[in-house]
Coordinates of C-alpha atoms in Angstrom, one line a residue:
X1 CA -13.6 30.2 -14.7
X2 CA -14.2 26.5 -14.8
X3 CA -16.5 24.9 -12.3
X4 CA -14.9 21.5 -12.7
X5 CA -13.5 19.8 -9.6
X6 CA -9.7 19.7 -9.7
X7 CA -8.4 16.1 -9.2
X8 CA -4.9 14.9 -8.6
X9 CA -3.9 11.3 -9.1
X10 CA -1.0 9.6 -7.5
X11 CA -0.3 6.1 -8.7
X12 CA 3.1 4.4 -9.4
X13 CA 1.9 2.1 -12.2
X14 CA 1.4 3.8 -15.5
X15 CA -1.5 1.7 -16.8
X16 CA -3.4 2.0 -13.6
X17 CA -2.8 5.8 -13.6
X18 CA -4.0 6.1 -17.2
X19 CA -7.0 4.0 -16.3
X20 CA -8.0 6.3 -13.5
X21 CA -7.7 9.3 -15.9
X22 CA -9.8 7.6 -18.5
X23 CA -12.5 6.8 -15.9
X24 CA -12.6 10.4 -14.6
X25 CA -12.9 11.7 -18.1
X26 CA -16.3 10.2 -18.2
X27 CA -17.5 12.8 -15.8
X28 CA -17.5 16.2 -17.4
X29 CA -17.3 17.9 -14.0
X30 CA -13.8 16.5 -13.3
X31 CA -10.6 18.1 -14.3
X32 CA -7.4 16.0 -13.7
X33 CA -4.8 18.7 -13.0
X34 CA -2.0 16.3 -12.0
X35 CA -1.3 12.6 -12.6
X36 CA 2.0 11.6 -11.1
X37 CA 3.9 8.5 -10.0
X38 CA 5.0 9.6 -6.5
X39 CA 3.8 11.9 -3.7
X40 CA 6.9 13.9 -4.0
X41 CA 6.0 14.9 -7.6
X42 CA 3.1 17.1 -6.3
X43 CA 4.0 20.7 -5.4
X44 CA 2.7 20.6 -1.8
X45 CA 5.2 23.1 -0.5
X46 CA 5.1 25.6 -3.3
X47 CA 3.6 28.8 -1.9
X48 CA 1.8 29.6 -5.2
X49 CA 0.5 26.1 -5.8
X50 CA -3.3 25.6 -5.7
X51 CA -4.3 22.5 -3.8
X52 CA -6.6 20.1 -5.7
X53 CA -10.2 19.5 -4.7
X54 CA -9.5 15.8 -4.1
X55 CA -6.6 13.4 -4.3
X56 CA -6.8 9.8 -5.6
X57 CA -4.0 7.8 -4.1
X58 CA -3.0 4.3 -5.0
X59 CA -0.1 3.6 -2.6
X60 CA 2.6 1.1 -3.6
X61 CA 2.9 -2.0 -1.4
X62 CA 6.5 -0.9 -0.7
X63 CA 8.3 2.1 -2.1
X64 CA 12.1 1.8 -2.1
X65 CA 12.4 5.5 -2.9
X66 CA 10.2 6.7 -0.1
X67 CA 11.8 9.4 2.0
X68 CA 9.3 9.1 4.9
X69 CA 7.2 6.5 6.6
X70 CA 3.8 5.7 5.0
X71 CA 1.9 7.2 7.9
X72 CA 3.6 10.5 7.5
X73 CA 2.9 10.4 3.7
X74 CA -0.8 9.8 4.3
X75 CA -0.9 12.7 6.8
X76 CA 0.6 15.1 4.3
X77 CA -2.0 14.1 1.7
X78 CA -4.9 14.4 4.0
X79 CA -3.7 17.9 5.1
X80 CA -3.6 19.0 1.5
X81 CA -7.0 17.8 0.2
X82 CA -9.7 15.2 0.7
X83 CA -8.2 11.8 -0.1
X84 CA -9.7 8.7 -1.8
X85 CA -7.5 5.8 -1.0
X86 CA -7.4 3.0 -3.5
X87 CA -5.7 -0.1 -2.1
X88 CA -6.0 -3.7 -1.1
X89 CA -5.6 -2.4 2.5
X90 CA -3.2 -5.2 3.4
X91 CA -0.1 -2.9 3.2
X92 CA 1.2 -0.4 3.6
X93 CA -2.1 0.9 5.2
X94 CA -4.7 -1.1 7.1
X95 CA -8.3 0.0 6.5
X96 CA -8.8 1.2 10.1
X97 CA -5.5 3.0 10.0
X98 CA -6.5 4.8 6.9
X99 CA -9.8 5.8 8.3
X100 CA -8.2 7.1 11.4
X101 CA -5.7 9.1 9.4
X102 CA -8.6 11.1 7.9
X103 CA -9.2 9.7 4.4
X104 CA -12.7 10.3 3.1
X105 CA -12.9 7.3 0.9
X106 CA -11.7 3.8 0.8
X107 CA -12.2 1.6 -2.3
X108 CA -10.5 -1.6 -3.2
X109 CA -8.1 -1.8 -6.2
X110 CA -10.8 -3.9 -7.9
X111 CA -13.2 -1.0 -8.1
X112 CA -14.8 -0.4 -11.5
X113 CA -15.3 2.9 -13.2
X114 CA -18.9 3.4 -11.8
X115 CA -17.8 3.0 -8.2
X116 CA -14.7 5.1 -8.7
X117 CA -16.8 8.0 -10.0
X118 CA -19.4 7.6 -7.2
X119 CA -16.6 7.6 -4.6
X120 CA -15.0 10.7 -6.0
X121 CA -18.4 12.5 -6.0
X122 CA -18.9 11.5 -2.3
X123 CA -15.4 12.6 -1.3
X124 CA -15.9 16.0 -3.0
X125 CA -19.1 16.6 -1.2
X126 CA -17.5 16.0 2.1
X127 CA -19.1 12.6 2.7
X128 CA -17.4 9.2 3.3
X129 CA -17.3 6.4 0.8
X130 CA -16.5 2.8 1.8
X131 CA -16.7 -0.1 -0.7
X132 CA -19.2 -2.6 0.4
X133 CA -16.6 -5.4 0.0
X134 CA -14.5 -3.6 2.7
X135 CA -17.2 -3.6 5.4
X136 CA -16.4 -7.1 6.7
X137 CA -12.7 -6.1 6.9
X138 CA -13.4 -2.9 8.8
X139 CA -15.7 -4.8 11.2
X140 CA -12.9 -7.4 11.8
X141 CA -10.3 -4.7 12.4
X142 CA -12.6 -2.9 14.8
X143 CA -12.9 -6.1 16.8
X144 CA -9.1 -6.5 17.1
X145 CA -7.3 -5.4 20.3
X146 CA -5.9 -1.9 19.9
X147 CA -2.3 -3.0 19.8
X148 CA -3.0 -5.5 17.0
X149 CA -3.7 -2.7 14.5
X150 CA -1.4 -2.9 11.4
X151 CA 1.5 -0.5 11.6
X152 CA 4.3 0.5 9.3
X153 CA 7.6 -1.4 9.5
X154 CA 10.8 0.6 10.3
X155 CA 13.6 0.5 7.8
X156 CA 15.7 -1.8 10.1
X157 CA 12.8 -4.1 10.5
X158 CA 12.3 -4.3 6.7
X159 CA 16.0 -5.1 6.3
X160 CA 15.8 -7.9 8.9
X161 CA 12.7 -9.3 7.2
X162 CA 14.5 -9.3 3.8
X163 CA 17.6 -11.1 5.1
X164 CA 15.4 -13.6 7.0
X165 CA 13.4 -14.4 3.9
X166 CA 16.7 -14.9 2.0
X167 CA 17.5 -17.8 4.3
X168 CA 19.8 -16.1 6.9
X169 CA 19.7 -17.1 10.6
X170 CA 19.3 -14.5 13.3
X171 CA 23.1 -14.7 14.0
X172 CA 24.0 -14.1 10.3
X173 CA 21.5 -11.2 10.1
X174 CA 23.2 -9.7 13.2
X175 CA 26.6 -9.9 11.6
X176 CA 25.3 -8.3 8.4
X177 CA 23.5 -5.5 10.2
X178 CA 26.0 -5.0 13.0
X179 CA 23.5 -6.1 15.7
X180 CA 23.4 -8.7 18.4
X181 CA 21.4 -11.8 17.8
X182 CA 19.0 -10.8 20.6
X183 CA 18.3 -7.5 18.9
X184 CA 17.6 -9.2 15.6
X185 CA 15.2 -11.5 17.5
X186 CA 13.4 -8.5 18.9
X187 CA 13.1 -7.0 15.3
X188 CA 11.6 -10.2 14.0
X189 CA 9.1 -10.4 16.9
X190 CA 8.0 -6.8 16.1
X191 CA 7.6 -7.7 12.4
X192 CA 5.5 -10.7 13.3
X193 CA 3.3 -8.6 15.5
X194 CA 2.9 -5.7 13.1
X195 CA 2.1 -7.9 10.1
X196 CA 0.1 -10.4 12.2
X197 CA 2.0 -13.4 10.7
X198 CA 3.3 -16.5 12.5
X199 CA 5.8 -18.8 10.8
X200 CA 8.7 -18.2 8.5
X201 CA 6.8 -19.2 5.4
X202 CA 4.3 -16.4 6.0
X203 CA 7.2 -13.9 6.6
X204 CA 8.8 -15.0 3.4
X205 CA 5.6 -14.6 1.4
X206 CA 5.2 -11.1 3.0
X207 CA 8.7 -10.1 2.0
X208 CA 7.9 -11.2 -1.6
X209 CA 4.6 -9.2 -1.6
X210 CA 6.5 -6.1 -0.3
X211 CA 8.9 -6.4 -3.1
X212 CA 11.9 -6.8 -0.9
X213 CA 13.4 -9.7 -2.7
X214 CA 15.2 -9.6 -6.1
X215 CA 14.4 -13.2 -7.0
X216 CA 11.3 -14.3 -5.0
X217 CA 10.9 -17.7 -6.6
X218 CA 14.4 -18.8 -5.8
X219 CA 14.0 -17.6 -2.2
X220 CA 10.6 -19.4 -1.9
X221 CA 12.2 -22.7 -3.1
X222 CA 15.2 -22.3 -0.9
X223 CA 13.0 -21.8 2.1
X224 CA 10.8 -24.8 1.1
X225 CA 7.5 -22.8 1.1
X226 CA 5.0 -25.1 -0.5
X227 CA 3.1 -23.7 -3.4
X228 CA -0.2 -25.2 -2.1
X229 CA 0.1 -22.8 0.9
X230 CA -1.2 -20.1 -1.5
X231 CA -4.0 -21.9 -3.5
X232 CA -5.3 -18.6 -4.9
X233 CA -2.1 -18.0 -6.8
X234 CA -1.2 -20.1 -9.8
X235 CA 2.2 -21.8 -9.7
X236 CA 4.9 -19.5 -11.1
X237 CA 2.5 -16.5 -11.1
X238 CA 4.1 -13.1 -10.2
X239 CA 2.9 -11.8 -6.8
X240 CA 1.3 -8.4 -6.7
X241 CA -1.8 -6.4 -6.3
X242 CA -4.9 -7.7 -8.2
X243 CA -6.1 -5.2 -10.8
X244 CA -9.4 -4.3 -12.2
X245 CA -9.5 -4.2 -16.0
X246 CA -11.9 -1.3 -15.9
X247 CA -9.3 0.8 -14.1
X248 CA -6.5 -0.4 -16.5
X249 CA -5.4 -3.0 -14.0
X250 CA -4.2 -6.4 -15.0

């Protein structure tokens, strides 16, 4: 009988998933028993399925195929096995939200192989691993009022955000969604509060980062969002999560 720890990997991007498998192969005491794209691909409900010893989860910023809210997904994972969450912790999970949900490890999606292995070891031993680069973020979230904690957007809120980013007015959104203009305004206010964003430019960029728009660059231009508003992103660059080369991320 093998004494290796059984690890399951959930990551939508193939290169990233392969990178995680490669990193774990450096530790002879790890056995990757599953490496899948989606949470639904793991046999949680099978009566004869053995739960892994730990789960490495790289959540997508927004999953159009998701059948449940992100909070519910994370709860299912935590109930199955110790979870190491690999994310930028901007969306869909905030850092404090993830910690409160019961994950035993939080590393950024810029983690190198060495930290990944160290984090998995800690999670398997029942400890808690937090990337040093995440400490200031956690401190900041702890200092925020309780109602300011990041939360998941409901489907109707996501739809209203998408239409707003595409240039529609509240009245036009109401017609499209079969709602009153006042209800649309309420949705947008909730979105602003949950994402902690203020103006329409910020909402548009958020919609792009969530993958809600088919042609982000055209939408950005139509809404007159200046490129200098995001100096850390080169003009014309595709938005998305930054990736560590050591984890197969580009």
